């Protein structure tokens, strides 16, 4: 209670101390202390006390302050509620927007219509009415409101669903302002939509209107999207028209020169007799700002870079490769030309630049491997780069986590097959093999000089060896001449890509100094990739065998790779894989089962047949576990190809094992063997 009394008395004491004053005569004054004190004339500092602390002049308040507002009940002193203040703030914001945006009211009306017309469950007639109403409201104002984030979306929906007459009206209103709208972040989507809906005549007019502005738009982050979209939609002639402006000043200024049929820049230069140095300067002025801004995602730019590298001098080409080497290259390899640029950078880049390229791909390897064009860059890396430790750390480690998906993927399997069977025309098409052999002309001269120097050194060595040997002096010149002639023929065969190399390896990639077989072994066997791949094949044997793409991977793995690269290190694992396939083939034939038997499936039957012909160890395991005594059952349909493979095998042991059981089936015509195969077998 005492504490409570102290709390209640304390304010009174403060009030008494601050508001009352005892005069000399003992009387109390209720005036404030500063007002009650009489200023002394002798003390100049008391002049400051003449003006009271609390001035009698009241502080001016803003007219919009809440205490000046009248409430709805008419009480002036009552403040506004939170809801009323929120409504008032909203009204003020609306008023400011109306003042700032001349078409604000129209945009609000269009947004309301858009919410109705974009519904999925709306009838076509109702949508058409709403679209017609919206277009009527926008008529004559479309270029002004197309840059708004609201109106742009409304226009896109209108263009998508409106009639052709209405679409043409919108197109004709927008066409004069196309260049301005192409650089607007919101209007660019409408421009692309108009391109998609344009007729051939309208598209040709649009591409012609872009003439003279291609280079400037390509340097713009938003405008480059419009140029790329027009480039993708145009035919070959229109694409050439857009590209010509980037090649030369003459082609930019004179439209008639751009109408030639040649598509390659080097052919255009020779036909029109253009100055190569002038073309290079013009292209450099176009390309450099684009690369500095990092606008490298578009296929049009990739095409220009390919043409530039084809005619560039050594220093210019090296500069471009240096600029592109790194994370920038990852954004380019999704197109055909971009993939070629990637392989050129890998082939001609220095060790430091190659390291940058591989590190830039970190975290994106699986995605790149699944890309139709990007996978070829990875194929080039494993075929050319000698730093196998870096490749294992960044590329192989990431691949090992998704081996099953990669083996079943149309594009990603190529990387695995390149390691198992390099440069095979069965797995890489002609364009892919040719791209591995691409070179930059100005940079490949280094390789030619190296070949010549190697040739000279070999000539010197052969002459020294001949001098040291016991060849008589009169035969010395003859022997050395023969060796030099042999060396020359070998070098010519190497340069032309011929010689004792198999046909499938004629297009082998260059660029690395390490022995290709050693590089393959380090990447495939020493890294642990092959062991993991065999485990995946054992676990998913049936799925891979019956897959259109996975069958090739399991075939190469079960065979042991080309040149027997998986033998003898992984023989035990390979035997387990052979057993797993044989167990699938040993399953009983059943007509009731929904799943096809592996011996009757189109893909798996042919894969097993190829394994029998190419891998005697597998053929022996399959015969003992699955087919011995059951050939009569499997002698018809797709499975007959598997059975006949034992008869056609080039291995005598395989034929000997199966001949006793197959001979009666061949004699009575149950098992049909081609005459050529039958005669070869008898011989």
Short mmCIF file of N, CA and C in Angstrom, two decimals, residues 149-230:
data_model
loop_
_atom_site.label_atom_id
_atom_site.label_comp_id
_atom_site.label_asym_id
_atom_site.label_seq_id
_atom_site.Cartn_x
_atom_site.Cartn_y
_atom_site.Cartn_z
N UNK A 149 1.91 -2.57 -69.11
CA UNK A 149 1.91 -3.99 -68.74
C UNK A 149 0.50 -4.57 -68.70
N UNK A 150 -0.52 -3.72 -68.55
CA UNK A 150 -1.92 -4.19 -68.56
C UNK A 150 -2.43 -4.27 -69.99
N UNK A 151 -2.33 -3.17 -70.70
CA UNK A 151 -2.88 -3.11 -72.06
C UNK A 151 -2.18 -4.09 -73.00
N UNK A 152 -0.89 -4.31 -72.79
CA UNK A 152 -0.16 -5.24 -73.64
C UNK A 152 -0.73 -6.64 -73.53
N UNK A 153 -1.08 -7.05 -72.33
CA UNK A 153 -1.67 -8.38 -72.13
C UNK A 153 -3.06 -8.47 -72.77
N UNK A 154 -3.82 -7.40 -72.66
CA UNK A 154 -5.16 -7.38 -73.28
C UNK A 154 -5.03 -7.50 -74.79
N UNK A 155 -4.09 -6.78 -75.37
CA UNK A 155 -3.90 -6.82 -76.81
C UNK A 155 -3.43 -8.20 -77.28
N UNK A 156 -2.57 -8.84 -76.50
CA UNK A 156 -2.11 -10.18 -76.86
C UNK A 156 -3.27 -11.17 -76.92
N UNK A 157 -4.17 -11.08 -75.95
CA UNK A 157 -5.34 -11.97 -75.95
C UNK A 157 -6.26 -11.65 -77.12
N UNK A 158 -6.42 -10.37 -77.41
CA UNK A 158 -7.27 -9.97 -78.54
C UNK A 158 -6.71 -10.49 -79.86
N UNK A 159 -5.39 -10.34 -80.05
CA UNK A 159 -4.75 -10.80 -81.29
C UNK A 159 -4.86 -12.31 -81.41
N UNK A 160 -4.82 -13.01 -80.30
CA UNK A 160 -4.88 -14.47 -80.33
C UNK A 160 -6.25 -14.98 -80.74
N UNK A 161 -7.32 -14.34 -80.28
CA UNK A 161 -8.67 -14.86 -80.48
C UNK A 161 -9.53 -14.06 -81.45
N UNK A 162 -9.04 -12.90 -81.91
CA UNK A 162 -9.90 -12.06 -82.75
C UNK A 162 -9.97 -12.60 -84.18
N UNK A 163 -10.86 -12.02 -84.99
CA UNK A 163 -10.99 -12.42 -86.40
C UNK A 163 -9.83 -11.87 -87.21
N UNK A 164 -9.67 -12.35 -88.44
CA UNK A 164 -8.55 -11.93 -89.27
C UNK A 164 -8.66 -10.45 -89.64
N UNK A 165 -9.88 -9.98 -89.85
CA UNK A 165 -10.09 -8.56 -90.20
C UNK A 165 -9.64 -7.66 -89.04
N UNK A 166 -10.03 -8.04 -87.82
CA UNK A 166 -9.64 -7.27 -86.64
C UNK A 166 -8.12 -7.33 -86.43
N UNK A 167 -7.55 -8.50 -86.69
CA UNK A 167 -6.10 -8.67 -86.53
C UNK A 167 -5.34 -7.79 -87.52
N UNK A 168 -5.83 -7.73 -88.75
CA UNK A 168 -5.18 -6.89 -89.77
C UNK A 168 -5.26 -5.42 -89.40
N UNK A 169 -6.39 -5.03 -88.80
CA UNK A 169 -6.54 -3.63 -88.39
C UNK A 169 -5.54 -3.27 -87.29
N UNK A 170 -5.35 -4.19 -86.33
CA UNK A 170 -4.37 -3.97 -85.26
C UNK A 170 -2.96 -3.91 -85.85
N UNK A 171 -2.68 -4.82 -86.80
CA UNK A 171 -1.35 -4.89 -87.42
C UNK A 171 -1.03 -3.59 -88.16
N UNK A 172 -1.99 -3.09 -88.94
CA UNK A 172 -1.76 -1.86 -89.70
C UNK A 172 -1.56 -0.66 -88.78
N UNK A 173 -2.20 -0.67 -87.62
CA UNK A 173 -2.04 0.44 -86.67
C UNK A 173 -0.70 0.38 -85.95
N UNK A 174 -0.20 -0.85 -85.75
CA UNK A 174 1.06 -1.01 -85.02
C UNK A 174 2.30 -0.91 -85.91
N UNK A 175 2.18 -1.22 -87.19
CA UNK A 175 3.34 -1.35 -88.07
C UNK A 175 4.23 -0.09 -88.12
N UNK A 176 3.67 1.12 -88.21
CA UNK A 176 4.56 2.31 -88.24
C UNK A 176 5.38 2.49 -86.96
N UNK A 177 4.93 1.90 -85.87
CA UNK A 177 5.61 2.09 -84.57
C UNK A 177 6.36 0.83 -84.15
N UNK A 178 6.64 -0.05 -85.09
CA UNK A 178 7.22 -1.37 -84.78
C UNK A 178 8.58 -1.26 -84.10
N UNK A 179 9.44 -0.40 -84.59
CA UNK A 179 10.79 -0.29 -84.02
C UNK A 179 10.77 0.22 -82.59
N UNK A 180 9.89 1.18 -82.33
CA UNK A 180 9.77 1.72 -80.96
C UNK A 180 9.25 0.66 -80.00
N UNK A 181 8.23 -0.07 -80.45
CA UNK A 181 7.62 -1.10 -79.60
C UNK A 181 8.57 -2.27 -79.39
N UNK A 182 9.46 -2.53 -80.34
CA UNK A 182 10.38 -3.67 -80.23
C UNK A 182 11.37 -3.50 -79.09
N UNK A 183 11.57 -2.29 -78.64
CA UNK A 183 12.52 -2.03 -77.55
C UNK A 183 11.83 -1.85 -76.21
N UNK A 184 10.51 -2.05 -76.17
CA UNK A 184 9.75 -1.92 -74.92
C UNK A 184 9.61 -3.29 -74.27
N UNK A 185 9.86 -3.35 -72.97
CA UNK A 185 9.88 -4.64 -72.28
C UNK A 185 8.53 -5.34 -72.28
N UNK A 186 7.41 -4.58 -72.35
CA UNK A 186 6.07 -5.18 -72.36
C UNK A 186 5.54 -5.34 -73.78
N UNK A 187 5.79 -4.35 -74.62
CA UNK A 187 5.26 -4.39 -75.99
C UNK A 187 5.93 -5.44 -76.85
N UNK A 188 7.15 -5.88 -76.46
CA UNK A 188 7.87 -6.87 -77.27
C UNK A 188 7.10 -8.18 -77.39
N UNK A 189 6.36 -8.53 -76.35
CA UNK A 189 5.57 -9.77 -76.39
C UNK A 189 4.42 -9.64 -77.39
N UNK A 190 3.85 -8.45 -77.47
CA UNK A 190 2.79 -8.20 -78.46
C UNK A 190 3.35 -8.25 -79.88
N UNK A 191 4.54 -7.69 -80.07
CA UNK A 191 5.17 -7.71 -81.39
C UNK A 191 5.43 -9.15 -81.84
N UNK A 192 5.93 -9.99 -80.93
CA UNK A 192 6.17 -11.39 -81.26
C UNK A 192 4.87 -12.11 -81.61
N UNK A 193 3.82 -11.80 -80.86
CA UNK A 193 2.51 -12.39 -81.15
C UNK A 193 2.00 -11.96 -82.51
N UNK A 194 2.25 -10.72 -82.88
CA UNK A 194 1.84 -10.23 -84.20
C UNK A 194 2.63 -10.93 -85.31
N UNK A 195 3.92 -11.18 -85.08
CA UNK A 195 4.73 -11.92 -86.06
C UNK A 195 4.17 -13.32 -86.27
N UNK A 196 3.80 -13.97 -85.18
CA UNK A 196 3.28 -15.34 -85.28
C UNK A 196 1.97 -15.39 -86.07
N UNK A 197 1.16 -14.35 -85.92
CA UNK A 197 -0.15 -14.33 -86.58
C UNK A 197 -0.12 -13.67 -87.95
N UNK A 198 1.03 -13.12 -88.35
CA UNK A 198 1.12 -12.37 -89.61
C UNK A 198 1.06 -13.31 -90.82
N UNK A 199 0.51 -12.82 -91.90
CA UNK A 199 0.52 -13.56 -93.17
C UNK A 199 1.90 -13.46 -93.79
N UNK A 200 2.13 -14.21 -94.87
CA UNK A 200 3.44 -14.18 -95.53
C UNK A 200 3.77 -12.78 -96.04
N UNK A 201 2.76 -12.10 -96.58
CA UNK A 201 2.97 -10.75 -97.11
C UNK A 201 3.30 -9.77 -95.99
N UNK A 202 2.58 -9.89 -94.87
CA UNK A 202 2.82 -8.99 -93.73
C UNK A 202 4.21 -9.24 -93.14
N UNK A 203 4.59 -10.53 -93.02
CA UNK A 203 5.91 -10.86 -92.47
C UNK A 203 7.03 -10.33 -93.35
N UNK A 204 6.85 -10.44 -94.66
CA UNK A 204 7.85 -9.90 -95.58
C UNK A 204 7.98 -8.39 -95.43
N UNK A 205 6.85 -7.71 -95.24
CA UNK A 205 6.87 -6.26 -95.03
C UNK A 205 7.57 -5.89 -93.73
N UNK A 206 7.35 -6.69 -92.69
CA UNK A 206 7.98 -6.43 -91.40
C UNK A 206 9.49 -6.59 -91.50
N UNK A 207 9.93 -7.68 -92.13
CA UNK A 207 11.37 -7.93 -92.25
C UNK A 207 12.04 -6.84 -93.09
N UNK A 208 11.34 -6.36 -94.13
CA UNK A 208 11.88 -5.26 -94.93
C UNK A 208 11.98 -3.97 -94.11
N UNK A 209 10.99 -3.76 -93.22
CA UNK A 209 11.02 -2.54 -92.39
C UNK A 209 12.15 -2.57 -91.36
N UNK A 210 12.64 -3.79 -91.04
CA UNK A 210 13.74 -3.90 -90.08
C UNK A 210 15.09 -3.59 -90.71
N UNK A 211 15.14 -3.51 -92.04
CA UNK A 211 16.39 -3.27 -92.74
C UNK A 211 17.00 -1.93 -92.30
N UNK A 212 18.27 -1.97 -92.00
CA UNK A 212 18.98 -0.78 -91.54
C UNK A 212 19.02 -0.67 -90.02
N UNK A 213 18.25 -1.52 -89.33
CA UNK A 213 18.19 -1.44 -87.87
C UNK A 213 18.56 -2.76 -87.21
N UNK A 214 19.01 -3.74 -87.99
CA UNK A 214 19.30 -5.08 -87.46
C UNK A 214 20.42 -5.02 -86.44
N UNK A 215 21.52 -4.37 -86.78
CA UNK A 215 22.69 -4.31 -85.88
C UNK A 215 22.35 -3.58 -84.58
N UNK A 216 21.63 -2.47 -84.68
CA UNK A 216 21.29 -1.69 -83.47
C UNK A 216 20.33 -2.47 -82.58
N UNK A 217 19.38 -3.20 -83.18
CA UNK A 217 18.44 -3.99 -82.38
C UNK A 217 19.12 -5.19 -81.74
N UNK A 218 20.09 -5.78 -82.43
CA UNK A 218 20.80 -6.93 -81.86
C UNK A 218 21.61 -6.53 -80.63
N UNK A 219 22.02 -5.27 -80.55
CA UNK A 219 22.76 -4.79 -79.39
C UNK A 219 21.84 -4.46 -78.22
N UNK A 220 20.53 -4.46 -78.46
CA UNK A 220 19.56 -4.12 -77.42
C UNK A 220 19.05 -5.41 -76.77
N UNK A 221 19.01 -5.45 -75.46
CA UNK A 221 18.61 -6.67 -74.75
C UNK A 221 17.20 -7.12 -75.13
N UNK A 222 16.29 -6.16 -75.31
CA UNK A 222 14.90 -6.50 -75.67
C UNK A 222 14.73 -6.59 -77.17
N UNK A 223 15.30 -5.64 -77.90
CA UNK A 223 15.16 -5.61 -79.35
C UNK A 223 15.74 -6.83 -80.03
N UNK A 224 16.79 -7.43 -79.44
CA UNK A 224 17.40 -8.62 -80.04
C UNK A 224 16.43 -9.79 -80.09
N UNK A 225 15.48 -9.82 -79.16
CA UNK A 225 14.48 -10.90 -79.14
C UNK A 225 13.59 -10.81 -80.38
N UNK A 226 13.24 -9.59 -80.78
CA UNK A 226 12.38 -9.38 -81.96
C UNK A 226 13.11 -9.80 -83.23
N UNK A 227 14.39 -9.41 -83.36
CA UNK A 227 15.17 -9.77 -84.54
C UNK A 227 15.31 -11.29 -84.64
N UNK A 228 15.59 -11.93 -83.51
CA UNK A 228 15.73 -13.40 -83.51
C UNK A 228 14.42 -14.08 -83.90
N UNK A 229 13.30 -13.53 -83.41
CA UNK A 229 11.99 -14.13 -83.74
C UNK A 229 11.69 -13.99 -85.23
N UNK A 230 12.01 -12.83 -85.77
CA UNK A 230 11.82 -12.63 -87.22
C UNK A 230 12.73 -13.55 -88.02
#
